[in-house]
Amino acid sequence: MTLYSCCLVLLLFTWSTAAYGPNQRAQKKGDIILGGLFPIHFGVAAKDQDLKSRPESVECIRYNFRGFRWLQAMIFAIEEINSSPTLLPNMTLGYRIFDTCNTVSKALEATLSFVAQNKIDSLNLDEFCNCSEHIPSTIAVVGATGSGISTAVANLLGLFYIPQVSYASSSRLLSNKNQFKSFLRTIPNDEHQATAMADIIEYFRWNWVGTIAADDDYGRPGIEKFREEAEERDICIDFSELISQYSDEEEIQQVVEVIQNSTARVIVVFSSGPDLEPLIKEIVRRNITGKIWLASEAWASSSLIAMPEFFRVIGSTIGFALKAGQIPGFREFLKKVHPKKSTNNGFAKEFWEETFNCYLPDGSKNSPASTSFSKGHEEGLGAGNGTAAFRPPCTGDENITSVETPYMDYTHLRISYNVYLAVYSIAHALQDIYTCTPGKGLFTNGSCADIKKVEAWQVLKHLRHLNFTNNMGEQVDFDEFGDLVGNYSIINWHLSPEDGSVVFEEVGHYNVYAKKGERLFINENKILWSGFSKEVPFSNCSRDCLPGTRKGIIEGEPTCCFECVDCPDGEYSDETDASACDKCPEDYWSNENHTSCIPKQIEFLSWTEPFGIALTLFAVLGIFLTSFVLGVFTKFRNTPIVKATNRELSYLLLFSLLCCFSSSLFFIGEPQNWTCRLRQPAFGISFVLCISCILVKTNRVLLVFEAKIPTSLHRKWWGLNLQFLLVFLCTFVQIVICVIWLYTAPPSSYRNHELEDEIIFITCHEGSLMALGFLIGYTCLLAAICFFFAFKSRKLPENFNEAKFITFSMLIFFIVWISFIPAYASTYGKFVSAVEVIAILAASFGLLACIFFNKVYIILFKPSRNTIEEVRCSTAAHAFKVAARATLRRSNVSRKRSNSLGGSTGSTPSSSISSKSNHEDPFPLPATAERQRQQQRGCKQKVSFGSGTVTLSLSFEEPQKNAMANRNAKRRNSLEAQNSDDSLMRHRALLPLQ
């Protein structure tokens, strides 16, 4: 069985070796062998295997100069390590390097070679086999390039725990250590790159993009991660397509149609150069321009795509590139390559032929007759300069620096430096094994591995715990996922003005170590869009919403497709493309454009506005007129008119009116807490004081004229002190109402935001509407009682007949305050105060005018009526009018009685009142003498009642005129004796009071 296994493994190894002849590998012996996988070619020739004969190995085509440079970086690093006196002294590293041709099948063929050799060593078949040419097993593999290829290789190498250190495979799937146990890499995974792409799109405020990904383990996971990041940033994807270098023409056409019809200008591409090349060629053929290409690291600097003839289509490319490293002496090493000198490098001959477009005659595969090798070579890279079927022979003296190829482009060593770092990582792991101290090792009981018999799994263990400083002074250590965290450079494609080639201008960087939001830096001044423009292209589904608007959702469209909706009143947006409008603070309102908030307009009944000025002037006018009346009454305080109107109460009434007019001023101006608490009580108490004075005054006159016999009780009620006491008691009730109000629910200043959105009304919150109702209701109750008494005393003598004016004033008062209630309820803001001020002023002016203006007019302009005789004459006339009416009533009653007794016709009782019904005075006096007589007597009044007129003549002369006084007294006594009417006696008794 053991012999059978040996033969099987030898057969497998022989087949693997046969597939890779001497010209298809780079190999050098050593104490420890490192494997290498590099894409020396971009692909394989399509060949139909009909199996009619034994299948042959597929031919690799399209030479990759960059891939050969990466291979050279590995060889340079191994030779540098072998020359180092400190790193692995007395140990020699060898290598076995194969071409993957950028395909999984070729990569697996090479991997089988590594595995087979390791399996042979593990079987320990030296006693069965004569292995004089024994090659040590491969303890680590450097490679591969593409993530899809590395995934296949890692699955195979992981079975044998052979460490694999990739320099260019960035798929995040490879970080899964459960599946890829032995995989490590010196390139950051695509998770950071996808995040960086989304950050760039967000930086330029794009939100409408398309995505294209290679249909492999590199493109699919990368673009999936980008979608997740884009969704977090509200970036919408218009289309998402998968491509491959092996896609047929129809599939490529469909993808190009989608790109051409899309409104998205930014296209995110996660792909390698070979997979993207067929698509770019078709886009160039159709001349689809105006697109911005966001390139992943795998093709951002690909020589297959970065060609001058493609620049008009992809000139706006922004891509990611790995951080460039420095490899001292590498440039000179690249120049030393030569087919004759590089005996260990089987790829040197083909490189020479492709570089100089010639053939080496000593058995080269590329003979003059060969036509297939130049077919499909990379354009513009120095490969295949001639398209003829025959190449000239190579002289061997060609100068490598005279031809421009990607091989000599060592200005930005990115992947090459990753290869260099991968080799040094393995070397440092071996160095740790070499210098391990027993008891401090990584294995069981602190044991160490034997460097001379080291196995792959032991190297993997040390790689996982690796920590060293590279030649650039940077710390190198793999994390738990076998990754190195690195930064990205951001490049922009420019067209060189010197030779017209595509150059990669570094325009920024992405630092994965920085805090979120600070990782991306872009120098926009260095970016050229479409190769010449500085203006950032627009790639949004909808135009930006300007400040003052917000994005509105369009039904059935992606969230990035929106319409711009104006912010509602009270809300604003001060940024472009706002998702929502912000509410203004409580005391602010949006401006006309809704781009900011401005303080709300504050309104109250101001002293400076026309309405406030007008009300103030009316209040001042009322104060002035009241003061004027008070001055007139004070000056003429001893005149009959002033005395007859109850002088002391009139003073108090005028004072209360001054308070009424003054209280209206508390309603004007910005309401403060103290003014709010003062104005309603001041108004209520002032009006109650005023109406109380009128009520007591009216009630006193009514009591005087209706009392039959003036007794001591009446005189007590008519006393001045009691009048003031009644006024005080009426006013005290209002004071109690105000005190309770201010104690339980005091009014306060209130900023009302609810009436109008853009205006703050500063008003007084009354605290309790019930209390306000009691205040006004009590005032109206007193006014109603006053109105009742005034109406009842409307027929008093003219000098006492201010009752009818009081009646009018009360009517005005009721009309004003009844109108006030609906007006107060229907207005708001400052007009509430204005309505109340108008009501106060109207009621105050009504009281002032009706009660006092007539008296002031008599005092100032009719002084003849302001005499004691006029007052007493008017009083007496009222008395006789009442007596006459009483006599007439008795006459009518007697006549009715006589008629009922038998028709006797008696005449009316005799009276000394001279009747002037059907005859004249028998002794008329001359006119002049009559006037003198009337002046001496005092007055002559006519009282009309029933069917006749009574002429009354009374004399009120000075006491020193005794004769005239005695005569008048006798006449008056005669009248009193003949007229026994109680009313006449009553008025006679009250006459001296007037």
Tab-separated table of N, CA and C in Angstrom, residues 549-635:
chain	number	residue	atom	x	y	z
A	549	THR	N	-36.017	74.707	1.152
A	549	THR	CA	-36.851	73.616	0.661
A	549	THR	C	-36.360	72.307	1.265
A	550	ARG	N	-37.145	71.277	1.084
A	550	ARG	CA	-36.769	69.945	1.538
A	550	ARG	C	-37.087	68.941	0.437
A	551	LYS	N	-36.538	67.753	0.595
A	551	LYS	CA	-36.772	66.704	-0.381
A	551	LYS	C	-38.122	66.042	-0.128
A	552	GLY	N	-38.921	65.962	-1.170
A	552	GLY	CA	-40.218	65.299	-1.079
A	552	GLY	C	-40.197	63.997	-1.856
A	553	ILE	N	-40.759	62.972	-1.282
A	553	ILE	CA	-40.727	61.633	-1.878
A	553	ILE	C	-41.655	61.590	-3.084
A	554	ILE	N	-41.161	60.979	-4.153
A	554	ILE	CA	-41.973	60.720	-5.342
A	554	ILE	C	-42.367	59.255	-5.319
A	555	GLU	N	-43.642	58.992	-5.318
A	555	GLU	CA	-44.125	57.621	-5.189
A	555	GLU	C	-43.636	56.764	-6.348
A	556	GLY	N	-43.112	55.599	-5.994
A	556	GLY	CA	-42.634	54.664	-7.001
A	556	GLY	C	-41.209	54.891	-7.450
A	557	GLU	N	-40.540	55.912	-6.925
A	557	GLU	CA	-39.166	56.213	-7.305
A	557	GLU	C	-38.242	55.947	-6.116
A	558	PRO	N	-36.954	55.727	-6.393
A	558	PRO	CA	-36.006	55.577	-5.280
A	558	PRO	C	-35.963	56.844	-4.434
A	559	THR	N	-35.449	56.684	-3.237
A	559	THR	CA	-35.432	57.822	-2.309
A	559	THR	C	-34.556	58.958	-2.824
A	560	CYS	N	-33.606	58.637	-3.705
A	560	CYS	CA	-32.741	59.689	-4.245
A	560	CYS	C	-33.437	60.516	-5.321
A	561	CYS	N	-34.527	60.007	-5.831
A	561	CYS	CA	-35.312	60.756	-6.809
A	561	CYS	C	-36.442	61.449	-6.048
A	562	PHE	N	-36.403	62.729	-6.006
A	562	PHE	CA	-37.327	63.468	-5.167
A	562	PHE	C	-37.707	64.770	-5.843
A	563	GLU	N	-38.686	65.425	-5.269
A	563	GLU	CA	-39.049	66.763	-5.691
A	563	GLU	C	-38.780	67.719	-4.531
A	564	CYS	N	-38.534	68.957	-4.867
A	564	CYS	CA	-38.212	69.944	-3.845
A	564	CYS	C	-39.499	70.617	-3.375
A	565	VAL	N	-39.745	70.542	-2.096
A	565	VAL	CA	-40.954	71.082	-1.489
A	565	VAL	C	-40.567	72.227	-0.560
A	566	ASP	N	-41.268	73.343	-0.715
A	566	ASP	CA	-40.987	74.486	0.158
A	566	ASP	C	-41.273	74.144	1.612
A	567	CYS	N	-40.431	74.635	2.469
A	567	CYS	CA	-40.661	74.442	3.905
A	567	CYS	C	-41.929	75.185	4.314
A	568	PRO	N	-42.727	74.593	5.171
A	568	PRO	CA	-43.931	75.302	5.649
A	568	PRO	C	-43.542	76.470	6.541
A	569	ASP	N	-44.481	77.348	6.751
A	569	ASP	CA	-44.238	78.493	7.624
A	569	ASP	C	-43.863	78.016	9.017
A	570	GLY	N	-42.895	78.685	9.582
A	570	GLY	CA	-42.425	78.311	10.912
A	570	GLY	C	-41.323	77.284	10.886
A	571	GLU	N	-40.942	76.793	9.705
A	571	GLU	CA	-39.849	75.844	9.570
A	571	GLU	C	-38.850	76.380	8.551
A	572	TYR	N	-37.632	75.885	8.631
A	572	TYR	CA	-36.580	76.388	7.753
A	572	TYR	C	-35.600	75.269	7.435
A	573	SER	N	-34.824	75.461	6.395
A	573	SER	CA	-33.675	74.604	6.089
A	573	SER	C	-32.575	75.515	5.571
A	574	ASP	N	-31.416	75.400	6.188
A	574	ASP	CA	-30.302	76.256	5.808
A	574	ASP	C	-29.211	75.493	5.081
A	575	GLU	N	-29.556	74.328	4.572
A	575	GLU	CA	-28.576	73.529	3.846
A	575	GLU	C	-29.206	72.992	2.569
A	576	THR	N	-28.352	72.596	1.663
A	576	THR	CA	-28.819	72.037	0.401
A	576	THR	C	-29.237	70.587	0.605
A	577	ASP	N	-30.296	70.196	-0.088
A	577	ASP	CA	-30.789	68.817	-0.033
A	577	ASP	C	-31.170	68.397	1.379
A	578	ALA	N	-31.857	69.260	2.064
A	578	ALA	CA	-32.307	68.911	3.413
A	578	ALA	C	-33.408	67.854	3.325
A	579	SER	N	-33.286	66.822	4.151
A	579	SER	CA	-34.301	65.772	4.165
A	579	SER	C	-35.579	66.245	4.849
A	580	ALA	N	-35.423	67.149	5.782
A	580	ALA	CA	-36.591	67.671	6.497
A	580	ALA	C	-36.295	69.104	6.915
A	581	CYS	N	-37.341	69.859	7.087
A	581	CYS	CA	-37.199	71.229	7.557
A	581	CYS	C	-37.216	71.231	9.088
A	582	ASP	N	-36.411	72.078	9.645
A	582	ASP	CA	-36.328	72.197	11.097
A	582	ASP	C	-37.316	73.254	11.583
A	583	LYS	N	-37.898	72.982	12.721
A	583	LYS	CA	-38.818	73.941	13.322
A	583	LYS	C	-38.039	75.089	13.945
A	584	CYS	N	-38.538	76.278	13.781
A	584	CYS	CA	-37.927	77.433	14.419
A	584	CYS	C	-38.200	77.380	15.917
A	585	PRO	N	-37.306	77.950	16.714
A	585	PRO	CA	-37.579	78.045	18.155
A	585	PRO	C	-38.881	78.793	18.415
A	586	GLU	N	-39.344	78.694	19.627
A	586	GLU	CA	-40.677	79.191	19.964
A	586	GLU	C	-40.826	80.675	19.680
A	587	ASP	N	-39.785	81.451	19.938
A	587	ASP	CA	-39.879	82.903	19.768
A	587	ASP	C	-39.393	83.362	18.399
A	588	TYR	N	-39.219	82.407	17.466
A	588	TYR	CA	-38.725	82.756	16.138
A	588	TYR	C	-39.675	82.228	15.076
A	589	TRP	N	-39.532	82.818	13.899
A	589	TRP	CA	-40.366	82.443	12.757
A	589	TRP	C	-39.494	82.446	11.512
A	590	SER	N	-39.867	81.630	10.547
A	590	SER	CA	-39.066	81.539	9.324
A	590	SER	C	-39.176	82.827	8.517
A	591	ASN	N	-38.061	83.141	7.837
A	591	ASN	CA	-38.089	84.321	6.982
A	591	ASN	C	-38.849	84.017	5.688
A	592	GLU	N	-38.857	84.963	4.805
A	592	GLU	CA	-39.662	84.819	3.590
A	592	GLU	C	-39.208	83.640	2.740
A	593	ASN	N	-37.881	83.384	2.710
A	593	ASN	CA	-37.346	82.292	1.906
A	593	ASN	C	-37.227	80.990	2.680
A	594	HIS	N	-37.568	81.014	3.940
A	594	HIS	CA	-37.494	79.833	4.808
A	594	HIS	C	-36.074	79.290	4.913
A	595	THR	N	-35.099	80.171	4.841
A	595	THR	CA	-33.703	79.742	4.957
A	595	THR	C	-33.145	79.961	6.350
A	596	SER	N	-33.827	80.704	7.161
A	596	SER	CA	-33.375	80.942	8.528
A	596	SER	C	-34.569	81.393	9.359
A	597	CYS	N	-34.312	81.492	10.634
A	597	CYS	CA	-35.369	81.942	11.548
A	597	CYS	C	-35.052	83.347	12.020
A	598	ILE	N	-36.047	84.152	12.052
A	598	ILE	CA	-35.914	85.523	12.538
A	598	ILE	C	-36.836	85.678	13.748
A	599	PRO	N	-36.494	86.604	14.639
A	599	PRO	CA	-37.372	86.797	15.805
A	599	PRO	C	-38.787	87.151	15.369
A	600	LYS	N	-39.741	86.564	16.043
A	600	LYS	CA	-41.133	86.869	15.733
A	600	LYS	C	-41.440	88.329	16.047
A	601	GLN	N	-42.361	88.877	15.272
A	601	GLN	CA	-42.815	90.235	15.531
A	601	GLN	C	-43.608	90.257	16.839
A	602	ILE	N	-43.216	91.148	17.725
A	602	ILE	CA	-43.881	91.255	19.018
A	602	ILE	C	-44.903	92.385	18.950
A	603	GLU	N	-46.115	92.081	19.280
A	603	GLU	CA	-47.190	93.063	19.180
A	603	GLU	C	-47.880	93.230	20.524
A	604	PHE	N	-48.137	94.470	20.846
A	604	PHE	CA	-48.972	94.864	21.965
A	604	PHE	C	-49.435	96.286	21.675
A	605	LEU	N	-50.351	96.771	22.455
A	605	LEU	CA	-50.878	98.123	22.239
A	605	LEU	C	-49.810	99.114	22.680
A	606	SER	N	-49.005	99.531	21.696
A	606	SER	CA	-47.827	100.332	22.008
A	606	SER	C	-48.177	101.820	22.111
A	607	TRP	N	-47.329	102.517	22.889
A	607	TRP	CA	-47.486	103.967	22.993
A	607	TRP	C	-47.164	104.673	21.682
A	608	THR	N	-46.346	104.024	20.857
A	608	THR	CA	-45.816	104.712	19.668
A	608	THR	C	-46.629	104.466	18.407
A	609	GLU	N	-47.481	103.456	18.394
A	609	GLU	CA	-48.269	103.213	17.185
A	609	GLU	C	-49.453	104.188	17.137
A	610	PRO	N	-49.951	104.455	15.937
A	610	PRO	CA	-51.024	105.455	15.797
A	610	PRO	C	-52.243	105.158	16.666
A	611	PHE	N	-52.655	103.919	16.727
A	611	PHE	CA	-53.821	103.566	17.526
A	611	PHE	C	-53.576	103.854	18.999
A	612	GLY	N	-52.404	103.459	19.480
A	612	GLY	CA	-52.064	103.726	20.872
A	612	GLY	C	-51.964	105.202	21.164
A	613	ILE	N	-51.394	105.941	20.217
A	613	ILE	CA	-51.296	107.400	20.404
A	613	ILE	C	-52.680	108.037	20.465
A	614	ALA	N	-53.578	107.580	19.596
A	614	ALA	CA	-54.931	108.136	19.575
A	614	ALA	C	-55.656	107.865	20.890
A	615	LEU	N	-55.555	106.633	21.373
A	615	LEU	CA	-56.211	106.309	22.640
A	615	LEU	C	-55.605	107.095	23.792
A	616	THR	N	-54.289	107.255	23.749
A	616	THR	CA	-53.628	108.025	24.804
A	616	THR	C	-54.110	109.480	24.784
A	617	LEU	N	-54.209	110.035	23.581
A	617	LEU	CA	-54.681	111.428	23.473
A	617	LEU	C	-56.099	111.570	24.004
A	618	PHE	N	-56.965	110.608	23.700
A	618	PHE	CA	-58.324	110.677	24.218
A	618	PHE	C	-58.343	110.558	25.738
A	619	ALA	N	-57.481	109.679	26.273
A	619	ALA	CA	-57.428	109.550	27.731
A	619	ALA	C	-56.941	110.840	28.373
A	620	VAL	N	-55.907	111.426	27.774
A	620	VAL	CA	-55.386	112.694	28.297
A	620	VAL	C	-56.441	113.787	28.165
A	621	LEU	N	-57.161	113.791	27.037
A	621	LEU	CA	-58.242	114.761	26.862
A	621	LEU	C	-59.292	114.597	27.954
A	622	GLY	N	-59.646	113.339	28.264
A	622	GLY	CA	-60.618	113.106	29.319
A	622	GLY	C	-60.121	113.599	30.666
A	623	ILE	N	-58.827	113.339	30.935
A	623	ILE	CA	-58.249	113.826	32.189
A	623	ILE	C	-58.285	115.357	32.235
A	624	PHE	N	-57.958	115.971	31.100
A	624	PHE	CA	-57.947	117.430	31.034
A	624	PHE	C	-59.352	117.994	31.242
A	625	LEU	N	-60.336	117.440	30.545
A	625	LEU	CA	-61.704	117.950	30.676
A	625	LEU	C	-62.230	117.747	32.091
A	626	THR	N	-61.924	116.579	32.656
A	626	THR	CA	-62.380	116.333	34.033
A	626	THR	C	-61.718	117.309	35.005
A	627	SER	N	-60.434	117.528	34.780
A	627	SER	CA	-59.725	118.490	35.636
A	627	SER	C	-60.298	119.897	35.462
A	628	PHE	N	-60.656	120.215	34.226
A	628	PHE	CA	-61.248	121.526	33.955
A	628	PHE	C	-62.587	121.669	34.684
A	629	VAL	N	-63.418	120.664	34.604
A	629	VAL	CA	-64.716	120.709	35.297
A	629	VAL	C	-64.509	120.811	36.799
A	630	LEU	N	-63.553	120.018	37.281
A	630	LEU	CA	-63.267	120.087	38.720
A	630	LEU	C	-62.801	121.489	39.113
A	631	GLY	N	-61.997	122.103	38.254
A	631	GLY	CA	-61.554	123.469	38.520
A	631	GLY	C	-62.703	124.459	38.525
A	632	VAL	N	-63.634	124.294	37.547
A	632	VAL	CA	-64.805	125.172	37.484
A	632	VAL	C	-65.662	125.002	38.729
A	633	PHE	N	-65.896	123.766	39.127
A	633	PHE	CA	-66.712	123.521	40.319
A	633	PHE	C	-66.028	124.042	41.580
A	634	THR	N	-64.719	123.960	41.612
A	634	THR	CA	-64.010	124.481	42.782
A	634	THR	C	-64.097	126.004	42.843
A	635	LYS	N	-63.936	126.635	41.699
A	635	LYS	CA	-63.976	128.091	41.652
A	635	LYS	C	-65.380	128.602	41.978
